[in-house]
Short mmCIF file of C-alpha atoms in Angstrom, two decimals:
data_model
loop_
_atom_site.label_atom_id
_atom_site.label_comp_id
_atom_site.label_asym_id
_atom_site.label_seq_id
_atom_site.Cartn_x
_atom_site.Cartn_y
_atom_site.Cartn_z
CA MET A 6 -7.82 3.25 -36.71
CA THR A 7 -5.29 3.26 -40.03
CA GLY A 8 -2.46 0.66 -39.70
CA THR A 9 0.40 2.94 -38.58
CA GLU A 10 -1.76 4.29 -35.84
CA ARG A 11 -2.59 0.70 -34.88
CA LEU A 12 1.08 -0.31 -34.93
CA ARG A 13 2.38 2.67 -33.01
CA THR A 14 -0.43 2.04 -30.06
CA LEU A 15 0.87 -1.57 -30.23
CA GLY A 16 4.52 -0.37 -29.51
CA LEU A 17 3.30 1.74 -26.90
CA LEU A 18 1.30 -0.73 -25.19
CA ALA A 19 3.88 -3.76 -25.68
CA PRO A 20 6.54 -3.06 -22.99
CA ALA A 21 4.49 -2.20 -20.06
CA TYR A 22 2.48 -5.54 -20.81
CA VAL A 23 5.74 -7.78 -21.49
CA TRP A 24 6.98 -6.68 -18.22
CA LEU A 25 3.43 -7.32 -16.36
CA THR A 26 3.61 -10.76 -18.05
CA VAL A 27 7.03 -11.41 -17.13
CA ALA A 28 6.82 -10.04 -13.33
CA VAL A 29 2.87 -11.05 -12.62
CA PHE A 30 1.23 -13.31 -15.03
CA LEU A 31 4.19 -15.75 -15.52
CA PRO A 32 5.10 -15.87 -12.03
CA LEU A 33 1.44 -16.46 -11.14
CA SER A 34 1.14 -19.12 -13.56
CA ALA A 35 4.25 -20.70 -12.45
CA MET A 36 3.13 -20.91 -9.01
CA ALA A 37 0.04 -23.10 -9.88
CA PHE A 38 2.07 -25.36 -11.41
CA PHE A 39 4.41 -25.56 -8.84
CA SER A 40 1.53 -26.48 -5.89
CA LEU A 41 0.87 -29.36 -7.89
CA LEU A 42 4.24 -30.77 -7.26
CA THR A 43 6.03 -33.01 -4.63
CA ASP A 44 8.88 -31.40 -4.48
CA VAL A 45 10.53 -28.01 -5.99
CA SER A 46 11.81 -29.17 -9.74
CA PHE A 47 15.10 -27.52 -9.64
CA GLY A 48 18.36 -29.37 -10.05
CA ASP A 49 18.43 -33.02 -10.11
CA ARG A 50 15.65 -33.57 -7.66
CA ASP A 51 12.94 -36.08 -8.38
CA TRP A 52 9.24 -34.81 -8.70
CA SER A 53 5.97 -35.48 -10.01
CA PHE A 54 2.41 -34.24 -9.87
CA THR A 55 0.13 -34.74 -7.12
CA LEU A 56 -2.77 -33.04 -5.54
CA ALA A 57 -1.42 -33.87 -1.79
CA ASN A 58 -0.51 -30.14 -1.50
CA TYR A 59 -3.82 -29.07 -1.49
CA THR A 60 -5.71 -32.02 0.25
CA GLN A 61 -3.13 -31.35 3.31
CA ALA A 62 -3.82 -27.24 3.03
CA LEU A 63 -7.37 -27.88 2.68
CA THR A 64 -7.60 -30.61 5.61
CA ASN A 65 -5.27 -29.73 8.49
CA PRO A 66 -7.24 -28.07 10.53
CA THR A 67 -4.75 -26.07 12.04
CA TYR A 68 -4.75 -24.66 8.40
CA ALA A 69 -8.00 -23.87 8.62
CA ILE A 70 -8.27 -22.21 12.13
CA LEU A 71 -5.54 -20.05 10.55
CA LEU A 72 -7.68 -18.93 7.44
CA TRP A 73 -10.63 -18.43 9.36
CA LYS A 74 -8.51 -16.17 11.74
CA SER A 75 -7.01 -14.02 9.57
CA LEU A 76 -10.05 -13.48 7.60
CA ARG A 77 -11.47 -12.29 10.98
CA LEU A 78 -8.39 -10.19 11.64
CA ALA A 79 -9.06 -8.53 7.90
CA PHE A 80 -12.95 -8.20 8.95
CA TRP A 81 -12.32 -6.06 12.07
CA VAL A 82 -9.37 -3.99 10.74
CA THR A 83 -11.79 -3.15 7.78
CA VAL A 84 -14.97 -2.25 10.09
CA TRP A 85 -12.72 0.09 12.45
CA CYS A 86 -11.06 1.38 9.24
CA VAL A 87 -14.60 1.90 7.64
CA ILE A 88 -15.84 3.67 11.50
CA LEU A 89 -12.92 6.01 11.80
CA GLY A 90 -12.74 6.78 8.24
CA PHE A 91 -15.95 7.73 6.76
CA PRO A 92 -16.62 10.62 9.36
CA CYS A 93 -12.81 11.86 8.77
CA ALA A 94 -13.52 11.86 4.84
CA TYR A 95 -16.89 13.70 5.20
CA ILE A 96 -15.51 16.27 7.06
CA LEU A 97 -12.80 16.85 4.86
CA ALA A 98 -14.87 16.53 1.82
CA ARG A 99 -17.83 18.48 2.92
CA MET A 100 -17.25 20.92 6.13
CA ILE A 101 -13.89 22.36 5.21
CA LYS A 102 -12.85 24.59 2.73
CA GLY A 103 -10.10 26.10 0.97
CA ARG A 104 -6.34 26.03 1.52
CA SER A 105 -6.80 24.44 5.09
CA ARG A 106 -8.77 21.71 3.49
CA GLU A 107 -5.81 20.76 1.33
CA ALA A 108 -3.45 20.94 3.97
CA LEU A 109 -5.21 18.59 6.25
CA PHE A 110 -6.22 16.14 3.58
CA LEU A 111 -2.65 15.82 2.75
CA LEU A 112 -1.89 15.39 6.00
CA VAL A 113 -3.95 12.63 6.55
CA ILE A 114 -2.85 10.59 3.61
CA LEU A 115 0.70 11.30 3.98
CA PRO A 116 1.52 8.68 6.32
CA PHE A 117 -0.34 6.27 3.56
CA TRP A 118 2.92 6.70 1.81
CA SER A 119 5.35 6.38 4.61
CA ASN A 120 6.93 2.87 5.12
CA ALA A 121 4.44 0.35 6.57
CA LEU A 122 7.19 -2.05 8.18
CA VAL A 123 8.50 1.51 10.03
CA ARG A 124 5.25 2.49 11.04
CA VAL A 125 4.46 -0.93 12.66
CA PHE A 126 7.61 -0.59 14.37
CA SER A 127 6.56 2.74 15.80
CA TRP A 128 3.63 1.01 17.41
CA ALA A 129 6.04 -1.49 18.83
CA ILE A 130 7.46 0.81 20.58
CA VAL A 131 4.06 2.83 21.83
CA LEU A 132 2.40 -0.39 22.56
CA ARG A 133 5.46 -2.46 25.03
CA GLY A 134 5.15 -3.16 28.53
CA ASN A 135 6.19 0.02 30.49
CA GLY A 136 6.45 1.84 27.36
CA VAL A 137 5.05 5.07 26.31
CA LEU A 138 1.18 4.60 26.38
CA ASP A 139 1.59 2.47 29.89
CA ARG A 140 3.20 5.69 31.27
CA ALA A 141 1.05 8.17 29.67
CA VAL A 142 -2.27 6.50 30.84
CA ASN A 143 -0.82 6.18 34.33
CA ALA A 144 0.23 9.50 34.53
CA VAL A 145 -3.40 10.69 34.50
CA SER A 146 -5.48 7.88 35.80
CA PRO A 147 -5.56 7.70 39.63
CA TRP A 148 -4.80 3.97 39.94
CA GLU A 149 -2.51 1.77 38.46
CA VAL A 150 -3.31 0.59 35.11
CA LYS A 151 -1.58 -2.56 33.57
CA LEU A 152 -2.45 -1.93 29.77
CA ASN A 153 -0.16 -4.94 28.71
CA LEU A 154 -1.55 -4.41 24.81
CA MET A 155 1.84 -5.71 22.99
CA PHE A 156 1.74 -9.05 21.60
CA SER A 157 -2.00 -9.34 21.34
CA GLU A 158 -4.86 -9.42 18.86
CA THR A 159 -5.67 -5.84 19.52
CA ALA A 160 -2.20 -4.58 18.99
CA MET A 161 -2.36 -6.37 15.80
CA VAL A 162 -5.62 -4.54 14.81
CA ILE A 163 -4.41 -1.31 16.17
CA GLY A 164 -0.96 -1.78 13.72
CA LEU A 165 -3.17 -2.68 10.87
CA VAL A 166 -6.03 0.13 11.17
CA HIS A 167 -3.09 2.45 11.44
CA SER A 168 -1.32 1.26 8.07
CA TYR A 169 -4.61 0.99 6.19
CA LEU A 170 -7.12 3.73 7.41
CA PRO A 171 -5.81 6.43 4.90
CA TYR A 172 -7.04 4.14 1.70
CA VAL A 173 -10.64 4.01 3.14
CA ILE A 174 -10.17 7.98 4.06
CA LEU A 175 -9.09 8.55 0.46
CA THR A 176 -11.59 6.42 -1.52
CA THR A 177 -14.65 7.92 0.30
CA TYR A 178 -13.56 11.42 0.24
CA LEU A 179 -13.26 10.92 -3.52
CA SER A 180 -17.06 9.75 -4.17
CA LEU A 181 -18.19 12.29 -1.06
CA GLN A 182 -16.77 15.25 -3.36
CA ALA A 183 -18.23 14.23 -6.34
CA ILE A 184 -21.81 14.54 -4.51
CA ASP A 185 -23.51 17.72 -6.20
CA ASP A 186 -24.31 20.41 -3.37
CA THR A 187 -27.77 20.93 -5.37
CA VAL A 188 -29.13 17.87 -4.50
CA ILE A 189 -28.41 18.01 -0.65
CA GLU A 190 -29.91 21.77 -0.56
CA ALA A 191 -32.58 20.26 -2.43
CA ALA A 192 -33.23 17.73 0.29
CA ARG A 193 -32.69 20.05 3.07
CA SER A 194 -35.45 22.60 1.50
CA LEU A 195 -38.14 19.74 0.88
CA GLY A 196 -37.43 19.40 4.85
CA ALA A 197 -35.33 16.52 5.78
CA ARG A 198 -33.42 17.03 8.60
CA PHE A 199 -29.55 16.04 8.88
CA PRO A 200 -29.42 12.42 9.90
CA ARG A 201 -32.13 11.47 7.05
CA ILE A 202 -29.93 13.21 4.51
CA LEU A 203 -26.86 11.30 6.07
CA TRP A 204 -29.00 7.97 6.05
CA ARG A 205 -31.02 8.39 2.85
CA LEU A 206 -28.64 10.48 0.62
CA ILE A 207 -25.05 10.84 1.70
CA LEU A 208 -24.36 6.92 2.63
CA PRO A 209 -25.95 6.00 -0.89
CA LEU A 210 -24.21 7.95 -2.89
CA ALA A 211 -20.56 7.27 -0.65
CA MET A 212 -21.03 3.48 -0.86
CA PRO A 213 -18.88 2.76 -3.64
CA GLY A 214 -16.25 4.63 -2.27
CA LEU A 215 -16.59 3.01 1.04
CA ILE A 216 -16.31 -0.39 -0.34
CA ALA A 217 -13.60 0.47 -2.55
CA GLY A 218 -11.77 1.19 0.49
CA ALA A 219 -12.93 -1.76 2.43
CA VAL A 220 -11.74 -3.92 -0.35
CA LEU A 221 -8.29 -2.20 -0.38
CA VAL A 222 -8.28 -2.88 3.40
CA PHE A 223 -9.55 -6.45 3.26
CA VAL A 224 -7.22 -7.92 0.38
CA PRO A 225 -3.92 -6.98 1.71
CA VAL A 226 -4.68 -7.44 5.29
CA VAL A 227 -6.10 -11.08 4.80
CA GLY A 228 -2.48 -11.52 3.62
CA SER A 229 -0.50 -9.86 6.11
CA PHE A 230 2.38 -11.62 7.77
CA MET A 231 4.52 -8.89 8.61
CA GLU A 232 2.24 -7.01 11.12
CA PRO A 233 1.08 -10.26 12.95
CA ARG A 234 4.77 -11.09 13.30
CA LEU A 235 5.70 -7.81 15.04
CA LEU A 236 2.87 -6.89 16.90
CA GLY A 237 1.48 -10.16 17.54
CA GLY A 238 4.38 -12.34 18.73
CA ARG A 239 3.38 -15.85 19.88
CA VAL A 240 -0.42 -14.95 19.02
CA GLY A 241 0.51 -13.47 15.90
CA THR A 242 0.18 -16.55 13.99
CA THR A 243 -1.84 -16.15 10.80
CA TYR A 244 -2.37 -17.70 7.41
CA GLY A 245 0.12 -14.98 6.09
CA THR A 246 2.95 -15.94 8.34
CA LEU A 247 2.21 -19.59 7.55
CA ILE A 248 2.76 -18.84 4.14
CA GLU A 249 5.76 -16.94 5.15
CA ASP A 250 6.89 -20.11 6.84
CA GLN A 251 6.83 -22.46 4.06
CA PHE A 252 8.76 -20.19 1.95
CA VAL A 253 11.69 -18.97 4.05
CA ALA A 254 11.71 -21.27 7.14
CA VAL A 255 10.34 -24.50 6.37
CA PHE A 256 11.42 -24.25 2.44
CA ASN A 257 8.23 -26.37 1.49
CA TRP A 258 7.16 -24.43 -1.52
CA PRO A 259 5.16 -26.10 -3.10
CA LEU A 260 2.85 -26.55 -0.13
CA GLY A 261 3.38 -22.81 0.21
CA ALA A 262 2.14 -22.37 -3.42
CA ALA A 263 -1.07 -24.22 -2.49
CA LEU A 264 -1.75 -22.16 0.44
CA SER A 265 -0.70 -18.89 -1.53
CA PHE A 266 -3.54 -20.11 -4.59
CA ILE A 267 -6.00 -20.94 -1.70
CA LEU A 268 -5.63 -17.44 0.13
CA LEU A 269 -5.78 -16.12 -3.52
CA ALA A 270 -9.02 -17.91 -4.43
CA VAL A 271 -10.56 -16.46 -1.16
CA VAL A 272 -9.54 -13.15 -2.05
CA LEU A 273 -10.85 -13.05 -6.00
CA LEU A 274 -14.41 -14.51 -4.65
CA ILE A 275 -14.50 -11.51 -2.18
CA LEU A 276 -13.64 -9.24 -5.31
CA ALA A 277 -16.09 -10.90 -7.04
CA ALA A 278 -18.59 -10.01 -4.95
CA ALA A 279 -17.56 -6.61 -4.39
CA SER A 280 -16.86 -6.14 -8.31
CA PRO A 281 -20.91 -4.97 -8.95
CA ALA A 282 -19.90 -1.62 -6.44
CA LEU A 283 -16.54 -1.15 -7.39
CA ARG A 284 -17.40 -0.69 -11.17
CA ARG A 285 -19.65 1.77 -10.04
CA ALA A 286 -16.91 3.32 -7.85
CA ALA A 287 -14.66 3.55 -10.73
CA THR A 288 -17.42 5.61 -13.28
CA MET B 7 -20.54 26.36 15.08
CA ILE B 8 -20.84 23.25 17.31
CA ARG B 9 -20.78 21.00 14.67
CA HIS B 10 -17.59 22.44 13.17
CA ALA B 11 -15.85 22.58 16.33
CA LEU B 12 -16.72 18.95 17.03
CA ALA B 13 -15.71 17.88 13.08
CA ARG B 14 -12.12 19.54 13.79
CA ALA B 15 -11.37 17.97 17.18
CA TYR B 16 -12.75 14.76 15.71
CA LEU B 17 -9.96 15.04 12.94
CA GLY B 18 -7.52 16.50 15.68
CA LEU B 19 -7.86 13.14 17.18
CA ILE B 20 -7.70 10.86 13.74
CA LEU B 21 -4.48 13.13 13.32
CA ILE B 22 -2.96 12.26 16.71
CA PHE B 23 -4.05 8.80 15.91
CA LEU B 24 -1.84 8.88 12.73
CA TYR B 25 1.28 10.84 13.65
CA ALA B 26 1.70 10.00 17.71
CA PRO B 27 3.39 6.71 17.16
CA ILE B 28 5.69 8.18 14.72
CA ALA B 29 6.32 11.38 16.76
CA VAL B 30 7.29 8.46 19.94
CA MET B 31 9.50 6.92 17.69
CA ALA B 32 11.25 10.16 16.10
CA VAL B 33 11.45 11.01 20.11
CA MET B 34 12.86 7.84 20.54
CA SER B 35 15.57 8.12 18.60
CA PHE B 36 17.31 10.61 20.48
CA ASN B 37 16.95 9.34 23.47
CA ALA B 38 20.13 8.01 25.30
CA SER B 39 18.69 4.71 26.54
CA GLU B 40 18.88 1.69 24.82
CA PHE B 41 15.87 0.59 26.34
CA TYR B 42 13.58 3.42 25.66
CA ALA B 43 13.71 4.06 29.09
CA LEU B 44 12.52 7.35 30.90
CA PRO B 45 13.03 10.01 31.80
CA PHE B 46 14.33 11.42 28.48
CA ARG B 47 17.67 12.55 28.30
CA PHE B 48 18.78 13.79 24.59
CA SER B 49 21.71 12.33 22.74
CA THR B 50 22.44 11.80 19.27
CA GLU B 51 24.65 8.72 19.92
CA TRP B 52 22.05 6.47 17.86
CA TYR B 53 22.43 8.98 14.88
CA GLU B 54 26.11 8.84 15.18
CA ARG B 55 26.28 5.11 15.35
CA LEU B 56 23.89 4.74 12.10
CA PHE B 57 26.34 6.61 9.94
CA THR B 58 29.12 4.22 11.10
CA ASN B 59 27.47 1.17 10.30
CA ASP B 60 28.23 0.38 7.17
CA GLU B 61 25.26 -2.85 6.55
CA ILE B 62 22.62 -0.26 7.26
CA LEU B 63 24.33 2.58 5.07
CA ALA B 64 24.86 -0.10 2.08
CA ALA B 65 21.32 -1.41 2.07
CA ALA B 66 19.88 2.31 2.24
CA TRP B 67 22.10 3.10 -0.58
CA ARG B 68 21.00 -0.04 -2.61
CA SER B 69 17.22 0.70 -1.62
CA VAL B 70 17.52 4.60 -3.06
CA TRP B 71 19.27 3.63 -6.31
CA ILE B 72 16.65 0.56 -7.00
CA ALA B 73 14.05 3.14 -6.50
CA LEU B 74 15.68 5.50 -8.79
CA VAL B 75 16.06 2.77 -11.52
CA VAL B 76 12.32 1.54 -10.76
CA ALA B 77 10.75 5.08 -11.17
CA GLY B 78 12.92 5.61 -14.65
CA VAL B 79 11.61 2.49 -16.14
CA ALA B 80 8.10 2.51 -14.53
CA THR B 81 7.71 6.14 -15.57
CA VAL B 82 8.45 5.28 -19.19
CA LEU B 83 6.72 2.55 -19.62
CA GLY B 84 3.40 3.86 -17.68
CA THR B 85 3.51 6.92 -19.20
CA MET B 86 3.86 5.26 -23.16
CA ALA B 87 0.67 2.79 -22.14
CA THR B 88 -1.50 5.74 -20.89
CA LEU B 89 -0.81 7.86 -23.80
CA ALA B 90 -1.88 4.88 -26.12
CA LEU B 91 -5.05 4.09 -23.76
CA TRP B 92 -5.90 7.58 -23.62
CA ARG B 93 -5.73 8.46 -27.37
CA HIS B 94 -7.15 5.44 -28.65
CA ASP B 95 -10.37 3.45 -28.48
CA PHE B 96 -10.28 -0.24 -29.68
CA PRO B 97 -11.52 -3.79 -29.10
CA GLY B 98 -10.30 -5.28 -26.14
CA LYS B 99 -9.41 -2.07 -24.16
CA ARG B 100 -11.25 -2.58 -20.83
CA VAL B 101 -9.84 -6.00 -20.88
CA LEU B 102 -6.54 -4.40 -21.10
CA GLN B 103 -7.09 -1.76 -18.55
CA ALA B 104 -8.39 -4.15 -16.11
CA LEU B 105 -5.03 -6.54 -16.72
CA LEU B 106 -2.92 -3.42 -15.20
CA PHE B 107 -4.48 -4.18 -11.83
CA PRO B 108 -3.52 -7.11 -10.60
CA PRO B 109 -0.47 -5.67 -8.79
CA ILE B 110 -2.51 -3.83 -6.66
CA ALA B 111 -5.42 -6.58 -6.25
CA VAL B 112 -3.38 -9.56 -5.38
CA PRO B 113 -2.05 -9.33 -1.85
CA TRP B 114 1.76 -8.42 -1.80
CA LEU B 115 2.63 -12.10 -0.24
CA ILE B 116 1.19 -13.75 -2.93
CA THR B 117 2.83 -11.73 -5.55
CA GLY B 118 6.05 -11.79 -4.11
CA THR B 119 6.16 -15.78 -3.31
CA ALA B 120 5.17 -16.24 -7.10
CA MET B 121 7.78 -14.13 -8.33
CA LEU B 122 10.44 -15.97 -5.97
CA ILE B 123 8.97 -19.49 -7.09
CA PHE B 124 9.37 -17.55 -11.01
CA PHE B 125 12.44 -16.03 -10.64
CA PHE B 126 13.99 -18.67 -9.56
CA GLY B 127 12.66 -21.53 -12.18
CA VAL B 128 13.81 -19.43 -15.09
CA GLY B 129 17.33 -18.73 -13.36
CA ILE B 130 17.45 -15.04 -12.52
CA GLY B 131 17.12 -16.27 -8.90
CA ARG B 132 16.72 -14.09 -5.93
CA GLY B 133 18.83 -10.59 -5.96
CA THR B 134 19.06 -7.26 -7.07
CA PRO B 135 17.78 -7.75 -10.64
CA ALA B 136 14.83 -9.56 -9.51
CA VAL B 137 13.67 -6.81 -6.75
CA ILE B 138 14.11 -4.28 -9.88
CA ILE B 139 11.95 -6.46 -12.33
CA GLY B 140 9.28 -6.97 -9.29
CA HIS B 141 9.23 -3.31 -8.11
CA VAL B 142 8.82 -1.77 -11.45
CA ALA B 143 5.59 -4.15 -12.16
CA LEU B 144 4.04 -2.78 -8.79
CA ALA B 145 4.44 0.65 -9.30
CA LEU B 146 3.21 0.63 -12.89
CA PRO B 147 0.02 1.11 -11.77
CA TYR B 148 0.68 3.77 -9.72
CA VAL B 149 2.32 5.80 -12.96
CA ILE B 150 -0.78 4.98 -15.04
CA VAL B 151 -3.38 5.76 -12.58
CA THR B 152 -1.35 9.57 -12.25
CA VAL B 153 -0.74 10.28 -15.80
CA PHE B 154 -4.15 9.33 -16.80
CA ALA B 155 -5.66 11.56 -14.14
CA ARG B 156 -3.61 14.53 -15.15
CA MET B 157 -4.59 13.88 -19.05
CA GLN B 158 -8.63 13.82 -18.17
CA SER B 159 -8.08 17.64 -18.55
CA PHE B 160 -6.63 17.73 -21.54
CA ASP B 161 -8.32 19.54 -24.43
CA ARG B 162 -8.42 17.51 -27.43
CA ALA B 163 -9.05 20.81 -29.26
CA LEU B 164 -5.34 21.59 -28.82
CA GLU B 165 -4.43 18.50 -30.87
CA GLU B 166 -6.69 19.32 -33.83
CA ALA B 167 -5.60 22.79 -33.44
CA ALA B 168 -1.80 21.60 -33.47
CA ARG B 169 -2.56 19.17 -36.50
CA SER B 170 -4.41 21.78 -38.54
CA LEU B 171 -1.39 23.81 -38.27
CA GLY B 172 0.31 21.34 -39.98
CA ALA B 173 2.54 19.74 -36.85
CA ARG B 174 3.06 15.93 -37.34
CA PRO B 175 2.16 13.44 -34.89
CA LEU B 176 5.33 13.19 -33.27
CA THR B 177 5.48 17.38 -32.95
CA VAL B 178 1.99 17.11 -31.55
CA ALA B 179 2.93 14.48 -28.78
CA ARG B 180 6.24 16.60 -28.31
CA LYS B 181 5.14 20.07 -27.93
CA VAL B 182 1.57 19.55 -27.18
CA ILE B 183 0.81 16.27 -25.40
CA LEU B 184 3.65 15.71 -23.09
CA PRO B 185 4.25 19.19 -21.99
CA HIS B 186 0.61 18.58 -20.51
CA ALA B 187 1.17 15.73 -19.34
CA ALA B 188 4.20 16.63 -17.11
CA PRO B 189 3.04 17.33 -13.95
CA GLY B 190 1.03 14.01 -14.00
CA ILE B 191 4.32 12.01 -14.99
CA ILE B 192 6.48 13.86 -12.47
CA ALA B 193 3.96 13.06 -9.95
CA GLY B 194 3.92 9.22 -11.19
CA SER B 195 7.43 9.11 -11.21
CA LEU B 196 7.75 10.17 -7.45
CA PHE B 197 4.69 7.59 -6.71
CA ALA B 198 7.29 4.84 -8.27
CA PHE B 199 9.95 6.16 -6.36
CA ALA B 200 8.27 6.17 -2.80
CA VAL B 201 6.42 2.51 -4.00
CA SER B 202 9.92 0.88 -4.69
CA PHE B 203 11.65 2.54 -1.79
CA ASP B 204 8.72 1.48 0.82
CA GLN B 205 8.06 -2.05 -1.06
CA PHE B 206 8.84 -4.44 1.99
CA VAL B 207 7.20 -7.62 1.16
CA VAL B 208 8.08 -8.51 -2.22
CA SER B 209 11.35 -7.34 -1.44
CA TYR B 210 11.80 -9.71 1.56
CA PHE B 211 11.18 -12.73 -0.93
CA LEU B 212 13.44 -11.57 -3.56
CA ALA B 213 16.29 -10.04 -1.82
CA GLU B 214 19.18 -12.27 -1.35
CA PRO B 215 20.35 -12.44 2.19
CA GLY B 216 23.42 -9.69 2.81
CA ASP B 217 22.14 -7.94 -0.18
CA SER B 218 18.86 -6.84 0.99
CA THR B 219 17.10 -3.37 0.77
CA LEU B 220 16.58 -1.39 3.61
CA PRO B 221 13.22 -2.36 4.99
CA VAL B 222 14.08 -6.10 4.63
CA LEU B 223 17.56 -5.14 6.94
CA ILE B 224 14.98 -3.41 9.43
CA TYR B 225 12.62 -5.97 9.77
CA SER B 226 15.39 -8.67 10.45
CA ALA B 227 17.00 -6.71 13.09
CA ILE B 228 14.01 -5.94 14.80
CA ARG B 229 13.31 -9.88 14.77
CA LYS B 230 16.46 -10.49 16.16
CA GLY B 231 15.64 -7.82 18.91
CA PHE B 232 15.74 -4.07 17.93
CA THR B 233 18.24 -1.24 19.28
CA PRO B 234 17.50 2.35 18.68
CA GLU B 235 19.74 2.54 15.79
CA ILE B 236 16.70 1.45 13.91
CA ASN B 237 15.00 3.81 15.43
CA ALA B 238 17.13 6.64 13.93
CA VAL B 239 17.51 4.99 10.24
CA SER B 240 13.26 4.78 10.17
CA THR B 241 12.95 8.35 11.93
CA ILE B 242 15.27 9.22 8.84
CA ILE B 243 13.13 7.07 6.12
CA ILE B 244 9.92 8.41 7.47
CA ALA B 245 11.14 12.01 6.88
CA VAL B 246 12.50 11.09 3.50
CA SER B 247 9.17 9.74 2.15
CA MET B 248 7.17 12.34 3.65
CA ALA B 249 9.09 15.05 1.45
CA VAL B 250 8.90 13.22 -1.46
CA MET B 251 4.98 12.59 -1.18
CA VAL B 252 4.21 16.72 -0.23
CA LEU B 253 6.35 16.91 -3.62
CA ALA B 254 4.16 14.63 -5.47
CA ALA B 255 1.28 16.08 -3.99
CA ARG B 256 2.38 19.42 -5.37
CA TYR B 257 2.05 18.19 -8.80
CA ALA B 258 -0.77 16.01 -8.23
CA LYS B 259 -3.03 18.22 -6.35
CA PHE B 260 -4.96 15.69 -4.63
CA GLY B 261 -7.08 17.74 -2.52
CA GLY B 262 -8.99 19.12 -5.32
CA THR B 263 -9.85 22.79 -5.93
CA ARG B 264 -13.56 24.22 -5.05
#
């Protein structure tokens, strides 16, 4: 690259990276600093450095239970998204052709781009006691059924799966579509039946997409607070709602920052564990 | 044949799962009862109330213009960066590309609270400027991915041809590269608009009370005890975002052709 070209490249890149620095990297560093303070460092308040926020965040058993609960919630939401999403992606990528595929694909990922909050709210209407689902089930069931799904962990899982399912379908679809047809025909001509082709050929080749999708679901769900609040009610306290409370209700920002950093550490560990597979998915 | 019928039935079930609650919400927004009571009685009362509710209208308007500003800024910055990364190979490029993704890989809750702390510390505080700065950062990766995907199909020979005919670099960029990138840029800006318009978590921490965006207003309204007006406005939001996405998809061609 010549000197002018280098300058031009730098000029094109700089605005985006300066913006990301101001909006993402500096704030994350500020939060790290903040998590080590005794009190907010604004105005004329007294503050000093301390590790107390981390000891409190790590030793309080309630916080540990909530972190475990959030991880478990994210695990189940991810599992359901994969179970429901893989067949859907497979059908779209390998069984349907032409214009109807384009239309169906768009239909499947369209909700992903509509407001998450609004979709959670719509589940609240469906699941509420004596709501639409209750009535629909009772209309076909010969005996009275009391579902009472609202304000339960089930409601939270349903709402979150609804929010994040399209991610898994999208990433899995992309890796399934990239599979060369001739590979499958070769396996078939060598006498392999469908279950064997699925297990030995399609699943391994789709794995990068599935893992990428699973990570895209797991990461935001661990930190979710809006869905648990709206669909979980009293049982909907999670690590995410705990952090939210520190910032908007209790105003203990240093503790909130420490809790956020612990969550970030957990998420980064998970991303690191998945990164070999993700790198394969990217190429 | 049976396998195909089963496959279509499965797809049908998934689509019902994805769309049923949205449909219920849309139908209920036309129900006269405040408590979603059945039987259904048609009424447009909630829409009429919505259009006289100044608080909701102000938040909606704020959300729209914030999304327009965000789309504009993110598209320009993102397109510039993409073209630089696409044109040249240089040491550290992979690191730079990896650095684009923290806005997606870090949970929004953490990004949002970190921005709140930082913007307070440097004196920007909460409010619309903070929301815009935050949204642009979240939207950038989407613009970059979309424009990059489009540039994959660019034939470099075209650029060489233009150069050998005597075109200067700026002319090549304006007359050859940008026209090819245009559909990706349009799709990217629509994505950026949607990201900003739908963003709740970051807006929630950065918006000033009384000066909130539509999703933040809806969240607090639901927590106070919801009214069907929220149904009505939610239905409109869904309809608008889906329309925007259908437009974006026409440019981006997700399904691919085979």
